Coordinates of C-alpha atoms and ligand atoms in Angstrom, one line a residue:
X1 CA 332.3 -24.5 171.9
X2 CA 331.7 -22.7 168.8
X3 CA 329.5 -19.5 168.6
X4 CA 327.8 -18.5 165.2
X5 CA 325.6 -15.2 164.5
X6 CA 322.9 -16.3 162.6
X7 CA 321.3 -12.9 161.1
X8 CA 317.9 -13.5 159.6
X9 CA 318.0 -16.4 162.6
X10 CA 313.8 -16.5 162.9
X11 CA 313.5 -17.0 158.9
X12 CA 312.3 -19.9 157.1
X13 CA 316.3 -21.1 156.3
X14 CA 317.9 -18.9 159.4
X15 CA 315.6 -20.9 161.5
X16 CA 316.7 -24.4 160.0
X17 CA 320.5 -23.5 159.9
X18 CA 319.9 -22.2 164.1
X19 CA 318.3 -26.2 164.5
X20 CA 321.3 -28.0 162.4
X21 CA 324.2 -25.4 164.7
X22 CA 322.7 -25.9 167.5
X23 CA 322.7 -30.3 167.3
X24 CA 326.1 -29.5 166.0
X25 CA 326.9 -28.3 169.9
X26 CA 327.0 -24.8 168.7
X27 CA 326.1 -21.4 170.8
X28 CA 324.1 -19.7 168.3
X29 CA 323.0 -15.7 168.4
X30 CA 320.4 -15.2 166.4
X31 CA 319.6 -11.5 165.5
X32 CA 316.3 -10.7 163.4
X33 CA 313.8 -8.2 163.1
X34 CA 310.7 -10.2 162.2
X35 CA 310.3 -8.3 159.3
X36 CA 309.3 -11.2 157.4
X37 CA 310.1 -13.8 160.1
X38 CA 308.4 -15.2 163.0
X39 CA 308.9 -16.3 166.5
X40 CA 307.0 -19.4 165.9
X41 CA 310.2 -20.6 164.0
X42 CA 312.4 -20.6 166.9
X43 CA 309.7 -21.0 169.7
X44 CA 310.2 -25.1 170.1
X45 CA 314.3 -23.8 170.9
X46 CA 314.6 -24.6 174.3
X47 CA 318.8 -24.7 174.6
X48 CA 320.7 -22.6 177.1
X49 CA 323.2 -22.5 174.0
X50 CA 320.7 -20.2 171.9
X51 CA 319.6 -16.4 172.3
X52 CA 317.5 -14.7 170.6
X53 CA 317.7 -11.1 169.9
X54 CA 315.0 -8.5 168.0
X55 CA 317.6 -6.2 166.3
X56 CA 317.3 -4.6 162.9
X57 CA 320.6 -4.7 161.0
X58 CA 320.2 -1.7 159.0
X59 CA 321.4 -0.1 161.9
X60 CA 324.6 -0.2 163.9
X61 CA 324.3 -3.5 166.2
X62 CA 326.9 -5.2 168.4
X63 CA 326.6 -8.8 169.8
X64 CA 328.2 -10.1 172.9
X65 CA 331.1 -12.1 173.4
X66 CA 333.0 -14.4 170.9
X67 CA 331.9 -15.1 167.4
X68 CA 333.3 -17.4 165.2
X69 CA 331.2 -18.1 162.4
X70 CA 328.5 -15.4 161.0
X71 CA 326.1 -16.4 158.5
X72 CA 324.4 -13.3 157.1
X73 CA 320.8 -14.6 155.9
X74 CA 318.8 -11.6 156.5
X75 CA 316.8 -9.8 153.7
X76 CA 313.3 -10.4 152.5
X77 CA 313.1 -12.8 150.1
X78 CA 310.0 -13.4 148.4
X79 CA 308.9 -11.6 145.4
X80 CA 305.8 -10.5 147.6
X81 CA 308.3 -9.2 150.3
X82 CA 310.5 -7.3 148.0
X83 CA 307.9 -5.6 146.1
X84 CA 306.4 -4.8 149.8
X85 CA 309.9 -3.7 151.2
X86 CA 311.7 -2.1 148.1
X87 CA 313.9 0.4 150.0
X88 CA 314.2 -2.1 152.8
X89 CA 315.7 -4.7 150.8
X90 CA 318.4 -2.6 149.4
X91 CA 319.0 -1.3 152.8
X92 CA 319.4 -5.2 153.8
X93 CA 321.7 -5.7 151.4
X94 CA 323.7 -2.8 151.6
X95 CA 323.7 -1.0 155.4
X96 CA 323.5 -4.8 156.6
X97 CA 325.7 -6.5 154.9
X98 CA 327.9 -4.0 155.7
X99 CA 327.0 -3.9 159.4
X100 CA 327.2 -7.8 159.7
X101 CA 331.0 -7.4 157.7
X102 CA 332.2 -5.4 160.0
X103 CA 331.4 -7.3 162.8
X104 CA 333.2 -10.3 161.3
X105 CA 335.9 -8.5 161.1
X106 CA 336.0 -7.2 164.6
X107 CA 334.8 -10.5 166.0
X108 CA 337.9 -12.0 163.2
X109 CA 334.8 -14.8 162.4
X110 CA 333.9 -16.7 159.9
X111 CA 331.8 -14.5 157.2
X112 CA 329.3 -16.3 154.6
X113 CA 326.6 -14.9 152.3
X114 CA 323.2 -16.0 151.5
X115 CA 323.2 -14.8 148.2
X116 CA 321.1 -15.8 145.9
X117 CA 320.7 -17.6 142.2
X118 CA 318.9 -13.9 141.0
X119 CA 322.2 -12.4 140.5
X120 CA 322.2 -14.6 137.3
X121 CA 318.8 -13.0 136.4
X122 CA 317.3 -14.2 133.3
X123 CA 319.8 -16.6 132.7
X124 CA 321.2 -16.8 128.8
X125 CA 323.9 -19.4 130.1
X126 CA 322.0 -22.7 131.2
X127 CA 322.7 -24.5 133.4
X128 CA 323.9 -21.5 135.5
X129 CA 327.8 -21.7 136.8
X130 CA 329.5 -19.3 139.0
X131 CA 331.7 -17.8 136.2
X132 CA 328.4 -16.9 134.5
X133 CA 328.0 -13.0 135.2
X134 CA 324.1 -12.9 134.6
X135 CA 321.2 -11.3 132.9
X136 CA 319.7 -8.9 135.1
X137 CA 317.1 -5.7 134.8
X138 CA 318.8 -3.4 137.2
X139 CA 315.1 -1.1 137.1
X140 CA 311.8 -3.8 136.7
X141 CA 310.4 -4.5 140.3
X142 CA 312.5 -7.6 140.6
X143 CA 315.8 -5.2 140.5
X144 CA 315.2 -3.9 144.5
X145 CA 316.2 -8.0 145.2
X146 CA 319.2 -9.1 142.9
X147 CA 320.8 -5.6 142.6
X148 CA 321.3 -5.6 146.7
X149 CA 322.3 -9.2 146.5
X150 CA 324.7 -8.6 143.6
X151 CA 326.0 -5.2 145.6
X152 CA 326.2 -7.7 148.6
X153 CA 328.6 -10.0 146.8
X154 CA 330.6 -7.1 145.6
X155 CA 331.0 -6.0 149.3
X156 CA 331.9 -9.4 150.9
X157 CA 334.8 -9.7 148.4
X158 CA 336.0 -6.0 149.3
X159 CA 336.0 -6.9 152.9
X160 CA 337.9 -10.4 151.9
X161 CA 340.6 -8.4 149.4
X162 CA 341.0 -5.1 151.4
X163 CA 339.7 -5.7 155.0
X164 CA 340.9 -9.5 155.3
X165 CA 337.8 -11.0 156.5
X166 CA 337.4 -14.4 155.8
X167 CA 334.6 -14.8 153.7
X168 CA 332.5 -16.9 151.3
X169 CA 329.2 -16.7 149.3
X170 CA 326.7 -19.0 148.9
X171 CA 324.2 -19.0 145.7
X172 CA 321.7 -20.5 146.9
X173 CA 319.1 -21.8 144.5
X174 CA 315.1 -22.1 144.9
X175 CA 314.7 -24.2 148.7
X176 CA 311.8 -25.6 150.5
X177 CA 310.6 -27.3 153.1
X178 CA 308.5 -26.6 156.1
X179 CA 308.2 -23.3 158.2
X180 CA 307.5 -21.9 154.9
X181 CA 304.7 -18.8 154.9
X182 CA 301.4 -20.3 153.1
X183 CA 301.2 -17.1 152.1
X184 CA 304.8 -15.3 151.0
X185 CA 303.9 -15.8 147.3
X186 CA 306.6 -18.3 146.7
X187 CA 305.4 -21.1 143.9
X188 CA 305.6 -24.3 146.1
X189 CA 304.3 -22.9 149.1
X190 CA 301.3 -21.2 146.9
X191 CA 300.8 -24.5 145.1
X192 CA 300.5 -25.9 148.8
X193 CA 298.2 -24.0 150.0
X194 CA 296.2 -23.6 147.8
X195 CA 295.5 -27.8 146.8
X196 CA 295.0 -28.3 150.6
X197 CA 292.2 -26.0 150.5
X198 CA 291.1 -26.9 147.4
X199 CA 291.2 -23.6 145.5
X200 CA 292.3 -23.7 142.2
X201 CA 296.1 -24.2 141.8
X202 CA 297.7 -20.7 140.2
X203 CA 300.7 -21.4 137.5
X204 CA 302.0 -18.5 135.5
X205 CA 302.2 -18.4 132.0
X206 CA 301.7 -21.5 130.4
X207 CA 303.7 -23.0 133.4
X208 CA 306.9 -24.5 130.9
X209 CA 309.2 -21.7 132.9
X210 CA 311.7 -24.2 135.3
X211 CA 313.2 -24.3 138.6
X212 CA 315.0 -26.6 140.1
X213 CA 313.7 -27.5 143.8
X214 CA 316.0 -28.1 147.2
X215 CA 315.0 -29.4 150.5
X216 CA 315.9 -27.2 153.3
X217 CA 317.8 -29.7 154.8
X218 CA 320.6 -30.2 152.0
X219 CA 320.2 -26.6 151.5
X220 CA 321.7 -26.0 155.6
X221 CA 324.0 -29.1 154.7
X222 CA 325.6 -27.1 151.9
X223 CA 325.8 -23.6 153.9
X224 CA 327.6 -25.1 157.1
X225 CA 330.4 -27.3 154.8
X226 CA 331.0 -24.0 152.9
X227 CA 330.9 -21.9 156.2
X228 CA 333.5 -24.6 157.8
X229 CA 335.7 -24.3 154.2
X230 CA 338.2 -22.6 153.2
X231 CA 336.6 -21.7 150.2
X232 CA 336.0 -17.9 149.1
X233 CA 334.3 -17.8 145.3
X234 CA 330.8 -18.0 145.2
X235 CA 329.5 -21.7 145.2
X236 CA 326.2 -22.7 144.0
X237 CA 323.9 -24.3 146.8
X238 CA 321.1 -26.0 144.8
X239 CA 319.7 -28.9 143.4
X240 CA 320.5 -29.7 139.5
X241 CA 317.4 -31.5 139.3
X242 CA 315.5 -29.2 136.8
X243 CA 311.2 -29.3 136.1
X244 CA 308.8 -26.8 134.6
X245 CA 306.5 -25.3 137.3
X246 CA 303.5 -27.2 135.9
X247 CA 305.0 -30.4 136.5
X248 CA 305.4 -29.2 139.8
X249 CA 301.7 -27.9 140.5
X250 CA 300.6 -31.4 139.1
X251 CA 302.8 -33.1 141.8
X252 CA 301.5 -30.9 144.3
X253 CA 297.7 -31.7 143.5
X254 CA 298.9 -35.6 143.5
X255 CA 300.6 -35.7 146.5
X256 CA 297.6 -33.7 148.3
X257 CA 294.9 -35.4 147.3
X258 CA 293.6 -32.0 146.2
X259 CA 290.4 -32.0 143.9
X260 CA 292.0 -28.4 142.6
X261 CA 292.0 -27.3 138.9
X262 CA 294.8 -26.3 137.7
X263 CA 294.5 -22.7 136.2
X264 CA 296.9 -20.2 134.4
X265 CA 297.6 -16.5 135.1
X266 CA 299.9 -13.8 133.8
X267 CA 303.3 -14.0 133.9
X268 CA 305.3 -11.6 136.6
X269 CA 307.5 -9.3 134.8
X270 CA 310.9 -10.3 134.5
X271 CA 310.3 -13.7 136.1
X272 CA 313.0 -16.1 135.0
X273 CA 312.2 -18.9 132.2
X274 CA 314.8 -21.4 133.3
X275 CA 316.9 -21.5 136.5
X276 CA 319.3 -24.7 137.2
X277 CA 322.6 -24.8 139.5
X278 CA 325.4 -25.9 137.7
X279 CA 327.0 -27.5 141.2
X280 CA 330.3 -28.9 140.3
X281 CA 332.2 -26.5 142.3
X282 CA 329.7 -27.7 145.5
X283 CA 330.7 -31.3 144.7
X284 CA 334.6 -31.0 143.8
X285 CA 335.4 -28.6 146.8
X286 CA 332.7 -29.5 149.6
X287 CA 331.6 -32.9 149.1
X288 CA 328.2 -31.7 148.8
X289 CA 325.3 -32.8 146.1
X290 CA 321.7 -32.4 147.8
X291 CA 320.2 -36.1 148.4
X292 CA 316.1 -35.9 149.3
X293 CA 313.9 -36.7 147.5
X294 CA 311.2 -34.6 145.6
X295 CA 308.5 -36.6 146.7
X296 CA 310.0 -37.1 150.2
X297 CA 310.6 -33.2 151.0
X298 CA 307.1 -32.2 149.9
X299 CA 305.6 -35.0 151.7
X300 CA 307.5 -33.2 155.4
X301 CA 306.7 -29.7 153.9
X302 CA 302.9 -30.6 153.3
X303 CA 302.3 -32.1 156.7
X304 CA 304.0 -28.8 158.4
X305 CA 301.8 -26.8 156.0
X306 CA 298.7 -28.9 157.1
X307 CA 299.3 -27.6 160.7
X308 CA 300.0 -24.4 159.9
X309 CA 296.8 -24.0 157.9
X310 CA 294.8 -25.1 161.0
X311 CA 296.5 -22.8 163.3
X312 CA 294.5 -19.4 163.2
X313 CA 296.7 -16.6 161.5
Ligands
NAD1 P1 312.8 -15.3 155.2 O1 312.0 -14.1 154.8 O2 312.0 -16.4 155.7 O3 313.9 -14.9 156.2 C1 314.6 -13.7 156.2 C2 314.8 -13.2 157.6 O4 315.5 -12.0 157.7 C3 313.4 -13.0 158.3 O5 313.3 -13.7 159.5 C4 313.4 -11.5 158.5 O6 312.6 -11.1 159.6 C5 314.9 -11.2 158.6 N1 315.2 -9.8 158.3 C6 314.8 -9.0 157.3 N2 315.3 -7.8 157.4 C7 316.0 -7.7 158.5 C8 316.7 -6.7 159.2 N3 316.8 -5.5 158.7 N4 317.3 -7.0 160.4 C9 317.2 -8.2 161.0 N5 316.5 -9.2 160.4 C10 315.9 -9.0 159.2 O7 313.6 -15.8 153.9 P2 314.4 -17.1 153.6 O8 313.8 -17.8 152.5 O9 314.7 -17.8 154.9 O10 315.8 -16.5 153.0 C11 316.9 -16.4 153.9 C12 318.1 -15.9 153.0 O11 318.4 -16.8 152.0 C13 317.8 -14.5 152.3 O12 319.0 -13.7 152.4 C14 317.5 -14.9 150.9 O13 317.8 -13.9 150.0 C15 318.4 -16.1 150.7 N6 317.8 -17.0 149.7 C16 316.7 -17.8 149.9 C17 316.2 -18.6 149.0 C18 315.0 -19.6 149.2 O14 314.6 -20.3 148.3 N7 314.4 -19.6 150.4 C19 316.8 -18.6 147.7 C20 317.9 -17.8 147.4 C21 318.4 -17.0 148.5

């Protein structure tokens, strides 16, 4: 039986991936701080297969017996979480990363990253391929996040070339689904919550900025054929499907039944105006092109988000 280290493991994806390993007939560690996590991911896990264990991985941290896959999702994530955790997040991606690395190597597992489509920044290349090298402010607020991601990708090919840890990166691009925070500032879950209760629905700008949209399913799809690859250059995890984030809000307040206005703010600084996967290498060298449905992904995200709203904080 397999084992994988799932860092990050109580996380909105971490806590997907542990379902999809775990069906899979894995034995799956799963190592988080709850930083921005919660138990209430993992708390319907009832499998002998699975342990859980509260460990920060800024710090030295050793996991029992066997490993042979790691996938190294932990770092905040959310603008509101960065901004929050500044220092944290570049610890995350640097004493963790490095942490997690060397315990690949001395478990000789499996390595991937959950990088990140930031490291292209403000993209002048669109649709975004891996050869792009990116756009990025290395010193507005947004620079704690996709400098420690684009260190982190600099370290995971060190450890491959010099160390010999086997190793890939996944880009992944803007996911969703349920188990998502009503509150961790992200745009769909923010659109969410705020048409099921109503409130007017917040776009920034004049809303034409785009992002393309995956369901956390495809998303896990994607990480555990690259994981299971022999691939080592970054790959794009993503869907292509591109839309402006108005066109999203006005889904949102569709597929709600919300009686919300739509309203504008300011625009974050630095925040992206297009963001799109170019996922060729995905398709020619895993197989893999994302296959829900817009409407059918919010649909499962909204009626998670419905019980989550009723649940008291
Ligand atoms: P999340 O905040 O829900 O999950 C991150 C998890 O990491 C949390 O459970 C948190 O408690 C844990 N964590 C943070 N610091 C830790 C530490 N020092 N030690 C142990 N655990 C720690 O975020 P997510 O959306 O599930 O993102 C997971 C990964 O995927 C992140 O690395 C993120 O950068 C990457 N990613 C996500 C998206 C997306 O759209 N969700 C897009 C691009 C990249």
């Amino acid at each position: 039986m397999p084992t994988s280290l799932v860092t990050g493991g109580a996380g909105f994806l971490g806590s997907h991936l542990c379902d999809r390993l775990l069906e899979r007939g894995h034995r799956v560690i799963c190592v988080d701080n709850l930083e921005t996590g919660s138990l209430r991911n993992i708390d319907h896990i009832r499998s002998e297969r699975f342990e859980f264990l509260p460990l920060d991985i800024t710090e030295h941290y050793e996991v029992p017996g066997p490993v042979d896959f790691v996938y190294h999702m932990a770092s905040p994530a959310s603008p509101i979480d960065y901004a929050r955790l500044p220092l944290h997040t570049l610890k995350v991606g640097a004493y963790g990363t490095h942490n997690t690395l060397g315990l690949a190597k001395f478990k000789r597992a499996r390595f991937l990253l959950a990088s990140t489509s930031e490291v292209y920044g403000d993209p002048l290349v669109h649709p975004q391929p891996e050869s792009y090298w990116g756009n990025v402010n290395p010193i507005g607020p947004r620079g704690v996040y996709d400098e420690a991601k684009r260190y982190a990708e600099a370290l995971t090919m060190a450890y491959l070339r010099q160390q010999g840890v086997n190793t890939c990166i996944a880009r992944i691009f803007n996911t969703y689904g349920p188990r998502m925070r009503p509150n961790d500032g992200r745009a769909v879950p923010t659109f969410l919550r705020q048409a099921l209760t109503d409130k007017p629905v917040t776009v920034f700008g004049d809303g034409s900025q785009t992002r393309s949209f995956c369901y956390v399913d495809d998303l896990v799809e994607g990480l555990i054929l690259l994981a299971e690859s022999g691939v080592h250059e970054p790959v794009n995890i993503g869907n292509p499907d591109e839309m402006s984030l108005l066109d999203m809000a006005k889904l949102v307040v569709e597929l709600t039944e919300s009686r919300s206005e739509i309203v504008f703010e300011a625009l974050p600084v630095d925040d992206p105006k297009v963001r799109q996967p170019d996922i060729t290498r995905a398709r020619e060298l895993l197989g893999w092109e994302p296959r829900t449905p817009l409407r059918d992904g919010l649909t499962a995200t909204i009626e998670h988000m419905t019980g989550q709203l009723r649940q008291p904080a």
